[in-house]
Short mmCIF file of N, CA and C in Angstrom, two decimals:
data_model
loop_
_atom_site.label_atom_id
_atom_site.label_comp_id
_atom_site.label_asym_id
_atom_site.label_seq_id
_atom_site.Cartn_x
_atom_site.Cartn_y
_atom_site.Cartn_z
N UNK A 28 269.08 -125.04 174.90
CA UNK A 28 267.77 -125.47 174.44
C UNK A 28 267.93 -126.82 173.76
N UNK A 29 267.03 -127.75 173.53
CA UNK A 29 266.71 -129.24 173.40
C UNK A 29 266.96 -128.84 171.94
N UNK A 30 267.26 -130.31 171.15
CA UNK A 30 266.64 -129.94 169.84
C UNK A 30 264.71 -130.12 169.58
N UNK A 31 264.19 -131.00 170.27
CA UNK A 31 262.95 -130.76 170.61
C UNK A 31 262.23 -128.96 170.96
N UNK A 32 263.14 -128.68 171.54
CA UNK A 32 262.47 -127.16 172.43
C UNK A 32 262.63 -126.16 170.72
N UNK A 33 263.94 -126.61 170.11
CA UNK A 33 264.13 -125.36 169.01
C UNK A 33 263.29 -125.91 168.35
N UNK A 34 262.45 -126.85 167.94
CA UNK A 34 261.78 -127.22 166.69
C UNK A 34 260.37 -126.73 167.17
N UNK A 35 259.77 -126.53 168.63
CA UNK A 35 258.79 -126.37 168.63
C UNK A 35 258.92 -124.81 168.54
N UNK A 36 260.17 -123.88 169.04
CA UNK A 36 259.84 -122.28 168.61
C UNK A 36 259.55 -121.70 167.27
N UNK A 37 259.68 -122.80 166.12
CA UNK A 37 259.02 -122.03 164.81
C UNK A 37 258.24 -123.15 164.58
N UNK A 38 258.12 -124.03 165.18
CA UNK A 38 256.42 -124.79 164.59
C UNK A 38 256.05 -125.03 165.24
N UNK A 39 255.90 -124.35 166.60
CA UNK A 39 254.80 -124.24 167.27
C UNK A 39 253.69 -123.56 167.15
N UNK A 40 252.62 -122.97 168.11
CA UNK A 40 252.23 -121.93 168.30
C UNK A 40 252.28 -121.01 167.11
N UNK A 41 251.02 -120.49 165.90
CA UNK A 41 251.45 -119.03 165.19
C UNK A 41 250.50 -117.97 165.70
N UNK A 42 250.77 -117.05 166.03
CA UNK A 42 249.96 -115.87 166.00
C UNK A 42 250.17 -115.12 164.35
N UNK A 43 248.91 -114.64 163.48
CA UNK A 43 248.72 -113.91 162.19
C UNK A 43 247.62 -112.83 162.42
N UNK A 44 248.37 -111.84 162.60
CA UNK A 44 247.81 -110.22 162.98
C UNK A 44 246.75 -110.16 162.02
N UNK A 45 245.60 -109.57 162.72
CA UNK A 45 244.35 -109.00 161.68
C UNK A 45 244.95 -108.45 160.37
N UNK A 46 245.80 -107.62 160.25
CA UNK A 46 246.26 -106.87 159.19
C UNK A 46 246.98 -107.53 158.34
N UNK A 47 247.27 -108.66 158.59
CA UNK A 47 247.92 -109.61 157.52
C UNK A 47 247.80 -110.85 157.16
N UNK A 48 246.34 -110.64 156.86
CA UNK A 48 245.46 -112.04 155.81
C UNK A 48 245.66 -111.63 154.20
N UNK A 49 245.70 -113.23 153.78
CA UNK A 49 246.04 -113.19 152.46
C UNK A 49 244.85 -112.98 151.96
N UNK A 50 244.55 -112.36 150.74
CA UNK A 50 243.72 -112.11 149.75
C UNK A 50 243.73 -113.20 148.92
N UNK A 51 244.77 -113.81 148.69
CA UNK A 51 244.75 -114.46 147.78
C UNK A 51 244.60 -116.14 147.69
N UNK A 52 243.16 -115.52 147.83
CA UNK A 52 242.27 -116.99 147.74
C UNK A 52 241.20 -117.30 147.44
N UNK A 53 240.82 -118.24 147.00
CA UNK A 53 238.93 -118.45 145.93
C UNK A 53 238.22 -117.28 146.17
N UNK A 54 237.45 -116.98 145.25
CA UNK A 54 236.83 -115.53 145.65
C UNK A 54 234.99 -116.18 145.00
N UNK A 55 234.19 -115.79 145.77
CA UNK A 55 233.22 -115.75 145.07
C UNK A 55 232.44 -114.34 144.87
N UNK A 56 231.86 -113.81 143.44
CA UNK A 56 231.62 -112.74 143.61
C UNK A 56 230.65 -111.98 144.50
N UNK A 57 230.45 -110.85 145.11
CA UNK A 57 230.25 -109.84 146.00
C UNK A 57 230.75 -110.74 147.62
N UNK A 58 231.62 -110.79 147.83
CA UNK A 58 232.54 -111.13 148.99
C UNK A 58 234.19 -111.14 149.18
N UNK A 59 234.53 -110.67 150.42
CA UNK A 59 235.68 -110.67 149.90
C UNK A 59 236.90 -111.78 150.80
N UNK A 60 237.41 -112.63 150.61
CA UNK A 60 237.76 -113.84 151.73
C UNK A 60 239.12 -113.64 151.75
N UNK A 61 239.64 -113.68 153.48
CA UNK A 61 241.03 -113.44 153.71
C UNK A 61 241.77 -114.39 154.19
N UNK A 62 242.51 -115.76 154.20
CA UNK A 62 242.77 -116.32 154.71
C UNK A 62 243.94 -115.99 155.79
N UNK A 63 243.65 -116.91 157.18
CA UNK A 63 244.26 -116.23 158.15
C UNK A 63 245.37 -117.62 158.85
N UNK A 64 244.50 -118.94 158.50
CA UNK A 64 245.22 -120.19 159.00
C UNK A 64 244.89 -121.06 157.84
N UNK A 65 245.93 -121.53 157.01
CA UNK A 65 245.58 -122.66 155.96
C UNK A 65 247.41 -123.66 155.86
N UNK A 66 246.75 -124.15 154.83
CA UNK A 66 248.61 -124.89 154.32
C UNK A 66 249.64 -123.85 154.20
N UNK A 67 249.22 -123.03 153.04
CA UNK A 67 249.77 -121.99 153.01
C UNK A 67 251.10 -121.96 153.84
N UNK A 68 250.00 -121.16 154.43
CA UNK A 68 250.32 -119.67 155.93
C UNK A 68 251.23 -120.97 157.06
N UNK A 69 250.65 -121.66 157.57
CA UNK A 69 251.05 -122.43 159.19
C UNK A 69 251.21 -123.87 158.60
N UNK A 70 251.22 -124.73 157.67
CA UNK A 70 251.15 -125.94 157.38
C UNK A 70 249.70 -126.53 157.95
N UNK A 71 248.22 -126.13 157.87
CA UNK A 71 247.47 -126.58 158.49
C UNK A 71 247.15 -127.68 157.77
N UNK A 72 247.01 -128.68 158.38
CA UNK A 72 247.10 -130.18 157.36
C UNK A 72 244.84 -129.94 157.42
N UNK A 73 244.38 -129.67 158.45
CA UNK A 73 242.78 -130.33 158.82
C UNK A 73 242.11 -128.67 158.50
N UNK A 74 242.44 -128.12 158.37
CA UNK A 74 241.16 -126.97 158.64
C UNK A 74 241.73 -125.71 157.56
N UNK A 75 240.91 -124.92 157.61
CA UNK A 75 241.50 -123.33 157.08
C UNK A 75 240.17 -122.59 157.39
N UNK A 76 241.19 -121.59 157.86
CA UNK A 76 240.40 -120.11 158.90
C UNK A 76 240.75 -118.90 158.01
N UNK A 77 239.72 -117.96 158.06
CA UNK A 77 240.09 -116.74 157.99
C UNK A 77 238.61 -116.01 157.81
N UNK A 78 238.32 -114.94 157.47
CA UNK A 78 237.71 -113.49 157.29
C UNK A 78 236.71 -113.82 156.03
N UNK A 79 235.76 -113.11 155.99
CA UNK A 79 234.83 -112.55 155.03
C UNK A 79 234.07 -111.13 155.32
N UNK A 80 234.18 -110.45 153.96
CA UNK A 80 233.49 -109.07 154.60
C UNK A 80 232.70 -109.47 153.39
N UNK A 81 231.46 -108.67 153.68
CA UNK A 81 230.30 -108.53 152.58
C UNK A 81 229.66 -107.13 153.09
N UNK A 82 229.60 -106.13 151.74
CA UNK A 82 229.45 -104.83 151.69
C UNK A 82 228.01 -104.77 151.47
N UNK A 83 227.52 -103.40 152.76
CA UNK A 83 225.84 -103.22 152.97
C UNK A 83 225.23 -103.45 151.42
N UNK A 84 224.30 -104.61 151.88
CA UNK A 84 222.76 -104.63 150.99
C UNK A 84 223.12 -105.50 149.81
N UNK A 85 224.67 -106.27 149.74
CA UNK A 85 225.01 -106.99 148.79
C UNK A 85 224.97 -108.52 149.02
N UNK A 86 225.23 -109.44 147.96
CA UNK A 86 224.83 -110.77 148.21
C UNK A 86 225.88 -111.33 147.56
N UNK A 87 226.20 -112.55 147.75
CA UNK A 87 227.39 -113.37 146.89
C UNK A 87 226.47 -114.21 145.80
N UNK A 88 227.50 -114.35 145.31
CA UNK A 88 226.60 -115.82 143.99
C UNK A 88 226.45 -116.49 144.78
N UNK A 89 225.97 -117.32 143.99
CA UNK A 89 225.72 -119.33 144.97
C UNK A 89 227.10 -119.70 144.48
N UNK A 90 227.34 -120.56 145.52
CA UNK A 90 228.35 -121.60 145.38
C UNK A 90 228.51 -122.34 146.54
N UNK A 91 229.26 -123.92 146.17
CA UNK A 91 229.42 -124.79 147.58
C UNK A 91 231.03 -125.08 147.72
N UNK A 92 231.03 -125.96 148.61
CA UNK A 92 232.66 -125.80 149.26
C UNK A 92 233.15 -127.34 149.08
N UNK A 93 232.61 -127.98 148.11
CA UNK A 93 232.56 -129.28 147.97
C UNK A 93 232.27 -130.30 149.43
N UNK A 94 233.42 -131.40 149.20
CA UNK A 94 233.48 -132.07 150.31
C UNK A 94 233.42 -131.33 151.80
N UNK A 95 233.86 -130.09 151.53
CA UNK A 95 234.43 -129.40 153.14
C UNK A 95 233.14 -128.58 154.06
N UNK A 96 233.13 -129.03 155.17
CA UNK A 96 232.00 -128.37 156.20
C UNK A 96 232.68 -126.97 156.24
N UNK A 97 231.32 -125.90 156.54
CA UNK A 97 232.19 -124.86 156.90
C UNK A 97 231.46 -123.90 158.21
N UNK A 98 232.08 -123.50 159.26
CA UNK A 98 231.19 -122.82 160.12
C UNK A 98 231.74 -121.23 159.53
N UNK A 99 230.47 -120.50 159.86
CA UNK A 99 230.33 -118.90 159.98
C UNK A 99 230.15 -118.53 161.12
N UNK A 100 231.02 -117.38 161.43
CA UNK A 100 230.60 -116.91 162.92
C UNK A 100 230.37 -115.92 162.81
N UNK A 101 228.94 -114.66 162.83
CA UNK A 101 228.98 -113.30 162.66
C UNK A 101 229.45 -112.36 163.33
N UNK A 102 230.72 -111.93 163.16
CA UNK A 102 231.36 -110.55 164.17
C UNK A 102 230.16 -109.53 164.04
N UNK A 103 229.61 -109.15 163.07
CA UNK A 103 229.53 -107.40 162.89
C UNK A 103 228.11 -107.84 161.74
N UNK A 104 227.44 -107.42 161.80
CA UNK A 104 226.24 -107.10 161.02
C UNK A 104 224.88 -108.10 160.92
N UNK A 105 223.87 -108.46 159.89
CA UNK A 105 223.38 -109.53 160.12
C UNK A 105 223.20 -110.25 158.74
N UNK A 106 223.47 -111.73 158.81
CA UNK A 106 223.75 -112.36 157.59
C UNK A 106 222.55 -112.99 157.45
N UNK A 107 222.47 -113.03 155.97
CA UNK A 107 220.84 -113.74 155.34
C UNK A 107 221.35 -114.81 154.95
N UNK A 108 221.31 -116.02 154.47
CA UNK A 108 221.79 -117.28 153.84
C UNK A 108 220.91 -118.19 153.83
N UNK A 109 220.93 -118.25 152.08
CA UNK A 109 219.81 -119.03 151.36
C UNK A 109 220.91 -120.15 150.90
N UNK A 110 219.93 -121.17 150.70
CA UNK A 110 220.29 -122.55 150.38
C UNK A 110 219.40 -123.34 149.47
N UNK A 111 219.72 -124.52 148.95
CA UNK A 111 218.81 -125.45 148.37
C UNK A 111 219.45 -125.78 146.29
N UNK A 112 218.65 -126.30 146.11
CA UNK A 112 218.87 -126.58 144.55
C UNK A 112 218.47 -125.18 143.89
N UNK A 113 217.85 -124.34 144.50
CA UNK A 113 217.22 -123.04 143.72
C UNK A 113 217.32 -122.69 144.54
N UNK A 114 218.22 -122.35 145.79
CA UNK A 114 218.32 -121.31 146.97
C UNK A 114 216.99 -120.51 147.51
N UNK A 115 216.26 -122.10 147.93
CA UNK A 115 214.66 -121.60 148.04
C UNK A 115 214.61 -121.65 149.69
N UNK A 116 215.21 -121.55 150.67
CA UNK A 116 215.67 -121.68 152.37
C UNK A 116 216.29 -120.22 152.28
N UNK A 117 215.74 -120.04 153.63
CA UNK A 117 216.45 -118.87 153.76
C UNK A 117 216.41 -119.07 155.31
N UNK A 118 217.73 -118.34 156.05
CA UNK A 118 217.63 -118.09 157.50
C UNK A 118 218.72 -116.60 158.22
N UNK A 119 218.65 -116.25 158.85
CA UNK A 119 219.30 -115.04 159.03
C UNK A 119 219.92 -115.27 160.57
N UNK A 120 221.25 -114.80 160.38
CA UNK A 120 222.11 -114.68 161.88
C UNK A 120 222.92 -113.31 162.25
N UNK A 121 223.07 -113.01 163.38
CA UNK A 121 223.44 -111.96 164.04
C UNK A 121 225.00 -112.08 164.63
N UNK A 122 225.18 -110.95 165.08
CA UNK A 122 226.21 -110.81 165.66
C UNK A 122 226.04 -112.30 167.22
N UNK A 123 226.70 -112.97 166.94
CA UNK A 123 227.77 -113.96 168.05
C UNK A 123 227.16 -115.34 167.45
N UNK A 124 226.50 -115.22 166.47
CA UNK A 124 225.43 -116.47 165.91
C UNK A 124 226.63 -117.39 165.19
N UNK A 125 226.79 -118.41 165.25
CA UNK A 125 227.05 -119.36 164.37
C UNK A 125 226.70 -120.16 163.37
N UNK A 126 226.95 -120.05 162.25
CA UNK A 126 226.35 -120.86 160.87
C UNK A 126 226.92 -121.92 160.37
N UNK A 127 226.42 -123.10 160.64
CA UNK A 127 226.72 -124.48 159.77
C UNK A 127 226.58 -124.75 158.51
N UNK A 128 226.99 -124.70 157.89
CA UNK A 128 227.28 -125.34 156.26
C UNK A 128 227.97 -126.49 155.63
N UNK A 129 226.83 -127.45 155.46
CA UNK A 129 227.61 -129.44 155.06
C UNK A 129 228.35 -128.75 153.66
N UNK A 130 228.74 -130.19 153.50
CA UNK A 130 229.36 -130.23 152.31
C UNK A 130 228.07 -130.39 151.12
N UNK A 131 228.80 -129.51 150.12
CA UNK A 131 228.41 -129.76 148.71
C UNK A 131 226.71 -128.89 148.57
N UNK A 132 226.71 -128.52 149.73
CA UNK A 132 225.07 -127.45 149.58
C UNK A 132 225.07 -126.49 149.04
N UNK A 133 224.80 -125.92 147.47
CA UNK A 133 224.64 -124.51 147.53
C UNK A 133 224.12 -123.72 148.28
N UNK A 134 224.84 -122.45 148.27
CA UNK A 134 224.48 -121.65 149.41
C UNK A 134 224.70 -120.38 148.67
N UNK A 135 224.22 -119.45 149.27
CA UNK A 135 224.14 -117.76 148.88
C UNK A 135 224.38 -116.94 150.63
N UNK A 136 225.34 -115.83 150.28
CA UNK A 136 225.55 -115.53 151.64
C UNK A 136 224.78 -114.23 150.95
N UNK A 137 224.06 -113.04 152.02
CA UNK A 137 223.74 -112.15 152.19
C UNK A 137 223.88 -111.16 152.64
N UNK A 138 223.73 -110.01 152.76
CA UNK A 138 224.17 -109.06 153.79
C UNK A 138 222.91 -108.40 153.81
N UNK A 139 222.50 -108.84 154.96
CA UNK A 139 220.50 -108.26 155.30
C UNK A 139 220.72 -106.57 155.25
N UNK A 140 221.44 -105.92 155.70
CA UNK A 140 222.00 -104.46 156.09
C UNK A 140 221.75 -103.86 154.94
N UNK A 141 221.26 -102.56 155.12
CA UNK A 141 221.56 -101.58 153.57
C UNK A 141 222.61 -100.90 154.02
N UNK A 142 223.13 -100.87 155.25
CA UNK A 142 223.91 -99.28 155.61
C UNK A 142 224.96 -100.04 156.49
N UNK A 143 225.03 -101.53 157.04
CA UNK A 143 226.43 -101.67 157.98
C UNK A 143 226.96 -102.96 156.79
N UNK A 144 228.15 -103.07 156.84
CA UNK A 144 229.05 -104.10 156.68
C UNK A 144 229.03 -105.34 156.90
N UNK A 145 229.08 -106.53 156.74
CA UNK A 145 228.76 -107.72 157.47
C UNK A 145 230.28 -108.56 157.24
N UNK A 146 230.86 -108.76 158.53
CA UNK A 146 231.69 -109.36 158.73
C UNK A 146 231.80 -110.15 160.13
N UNK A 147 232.34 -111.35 158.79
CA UNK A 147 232.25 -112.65 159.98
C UNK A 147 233.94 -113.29 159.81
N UNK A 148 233.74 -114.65 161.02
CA UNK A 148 234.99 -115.32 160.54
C UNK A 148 234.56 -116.84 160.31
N UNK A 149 235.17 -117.09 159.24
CA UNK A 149 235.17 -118.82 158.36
C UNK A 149 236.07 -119.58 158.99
N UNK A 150 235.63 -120.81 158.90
CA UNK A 150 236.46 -122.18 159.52
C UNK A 150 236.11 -122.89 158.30
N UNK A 151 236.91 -124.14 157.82
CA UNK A 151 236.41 -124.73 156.97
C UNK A 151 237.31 -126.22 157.57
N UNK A 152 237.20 -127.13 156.86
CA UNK A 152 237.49 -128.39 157.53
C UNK A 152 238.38 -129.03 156.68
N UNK A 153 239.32 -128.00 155.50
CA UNK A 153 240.51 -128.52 155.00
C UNK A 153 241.98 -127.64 155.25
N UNK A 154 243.13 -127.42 154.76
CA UNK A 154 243.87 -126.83 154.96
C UNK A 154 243.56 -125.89 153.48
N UNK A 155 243.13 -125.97 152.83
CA UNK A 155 243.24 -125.75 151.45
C UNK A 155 241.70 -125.28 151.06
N UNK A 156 241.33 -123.94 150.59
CA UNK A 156 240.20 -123.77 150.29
C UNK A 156 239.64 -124.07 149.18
N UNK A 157 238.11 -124.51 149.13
CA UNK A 157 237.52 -124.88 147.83
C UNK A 157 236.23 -124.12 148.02
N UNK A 158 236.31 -123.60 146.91
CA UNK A 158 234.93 -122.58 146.09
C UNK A 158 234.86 -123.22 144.82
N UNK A 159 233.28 -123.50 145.15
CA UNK A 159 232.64 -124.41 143.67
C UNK A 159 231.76 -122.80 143.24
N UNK A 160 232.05 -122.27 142.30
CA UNK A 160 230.23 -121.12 142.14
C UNK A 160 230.12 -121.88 141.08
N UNK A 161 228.35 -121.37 141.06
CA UNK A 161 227.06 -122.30 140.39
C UNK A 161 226.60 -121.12 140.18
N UNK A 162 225.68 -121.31 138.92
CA UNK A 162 225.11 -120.16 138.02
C UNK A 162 223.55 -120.92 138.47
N UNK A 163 223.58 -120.57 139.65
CA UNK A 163 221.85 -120.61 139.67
C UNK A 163 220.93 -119.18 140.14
N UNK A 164 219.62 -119.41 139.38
CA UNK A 164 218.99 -118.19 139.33
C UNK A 164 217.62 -118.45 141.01
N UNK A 165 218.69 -117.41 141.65
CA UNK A 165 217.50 -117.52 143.17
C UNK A 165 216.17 -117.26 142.98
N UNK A 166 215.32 -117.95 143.46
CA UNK A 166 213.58 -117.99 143.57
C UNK A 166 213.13 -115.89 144.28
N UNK A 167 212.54 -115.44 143.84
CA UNK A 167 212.10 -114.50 144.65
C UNK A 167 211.80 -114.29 145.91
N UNK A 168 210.68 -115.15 146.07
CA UNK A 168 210.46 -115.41 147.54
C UNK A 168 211.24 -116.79 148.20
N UNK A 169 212.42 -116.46 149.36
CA UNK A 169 212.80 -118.15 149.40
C UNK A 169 211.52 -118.16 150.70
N UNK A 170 211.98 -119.82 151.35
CA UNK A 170 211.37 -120.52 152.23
C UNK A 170 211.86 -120.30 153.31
N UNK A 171 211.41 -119.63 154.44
CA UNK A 171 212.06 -119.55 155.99
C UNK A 171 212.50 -120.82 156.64
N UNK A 172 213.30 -120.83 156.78
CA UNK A 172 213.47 -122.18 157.91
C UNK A 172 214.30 -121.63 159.37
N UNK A 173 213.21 -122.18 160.61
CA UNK A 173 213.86 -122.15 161.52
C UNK A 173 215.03 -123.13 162.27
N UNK A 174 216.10 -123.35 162.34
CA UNK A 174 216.21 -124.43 162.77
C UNK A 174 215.98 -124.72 164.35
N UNK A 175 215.70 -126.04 164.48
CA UNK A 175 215.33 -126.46 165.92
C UNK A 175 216.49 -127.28 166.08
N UNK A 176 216.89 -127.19 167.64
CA UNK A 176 217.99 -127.54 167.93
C UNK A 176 217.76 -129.24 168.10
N UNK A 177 218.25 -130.44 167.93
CA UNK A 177 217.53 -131.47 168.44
C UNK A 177 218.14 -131.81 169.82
N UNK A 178 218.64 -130.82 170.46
CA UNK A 178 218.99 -131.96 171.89
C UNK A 178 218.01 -130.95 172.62
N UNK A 179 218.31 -129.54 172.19
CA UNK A 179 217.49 -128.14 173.84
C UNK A 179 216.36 -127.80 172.88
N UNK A 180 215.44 -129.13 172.49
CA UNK A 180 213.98 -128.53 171.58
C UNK A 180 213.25 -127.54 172.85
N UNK A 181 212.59 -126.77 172.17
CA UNK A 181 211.89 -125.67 173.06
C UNK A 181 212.53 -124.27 172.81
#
């Protein structure tokens, strides 16, 4: 084997089994976040991946992710997520839905469900996770927003 070929068999390619995400990472309360690809774990210099479960009929605080974008992808249940200076937006996604989140937006994740689980998987756009929580008090009624796509309007 090359010395090229041996350097790429342990830094190449990682596979990290469902069953062995770290816990131990920013937590915001009622959620629980597993990291699966970060610095950590694989040396990820650009991104960090992993898990969130949120238990039927519960909600997280607000908090933002600073500088870092983050997508949600819903495996399993259906997610509510409010936004804004007073988390006055609200929009809801399903199983295979994808959720965009800029930087620095408070946000509130949800779990619309009284009786299933809601679990998705996180991408974020550093190697290194950041959880800002914010002590803001959510509006009762928020504001629906649909979003419209701008390239497939209709």
């Amino acid at each position: 084997m090359t010395e090229a070929g041996a350097k790429w068999k342990h830094d190449g390619v990682r596979v990290m089994p469902g069953n062995a995400l770290d816990g131990n990472t920013a937590q915001t309360p009622g959620m629980d976040r597993k990291a699966a690809i970060n610095y950590a774990r694989v040396g990820a210099q650009k991104l960090w991946a992993g898990t969130v479960t949120i238990h039927a009929n519960a909600k997280t605080g607000a908090h933002h992710h600073g500088a870092l974008e983050s997508v949600i992808y819903v495996v399993r249940g259906k997610a509510r997520m409010r936004w804004g200076e007073n988390l006055e937006f609200t929009a809801e996604a399903g199983p295979r839905d994808f959720i965009y989140v800029p930087p620095y937006v408070p946000h509130q994740e949800i779990n619309a469900s009284r009786e299933e689980v809601l679990e998705c998987v996180l991408v974020r756009s550093d190697g290194e996770a950041v959880v800002v929580n914010l002590d803001i008090e959510p509006v009762e009624k928020p504001e629906e927003v649909l979003w419209i796509d701008p390239i497939h309007k209709g």
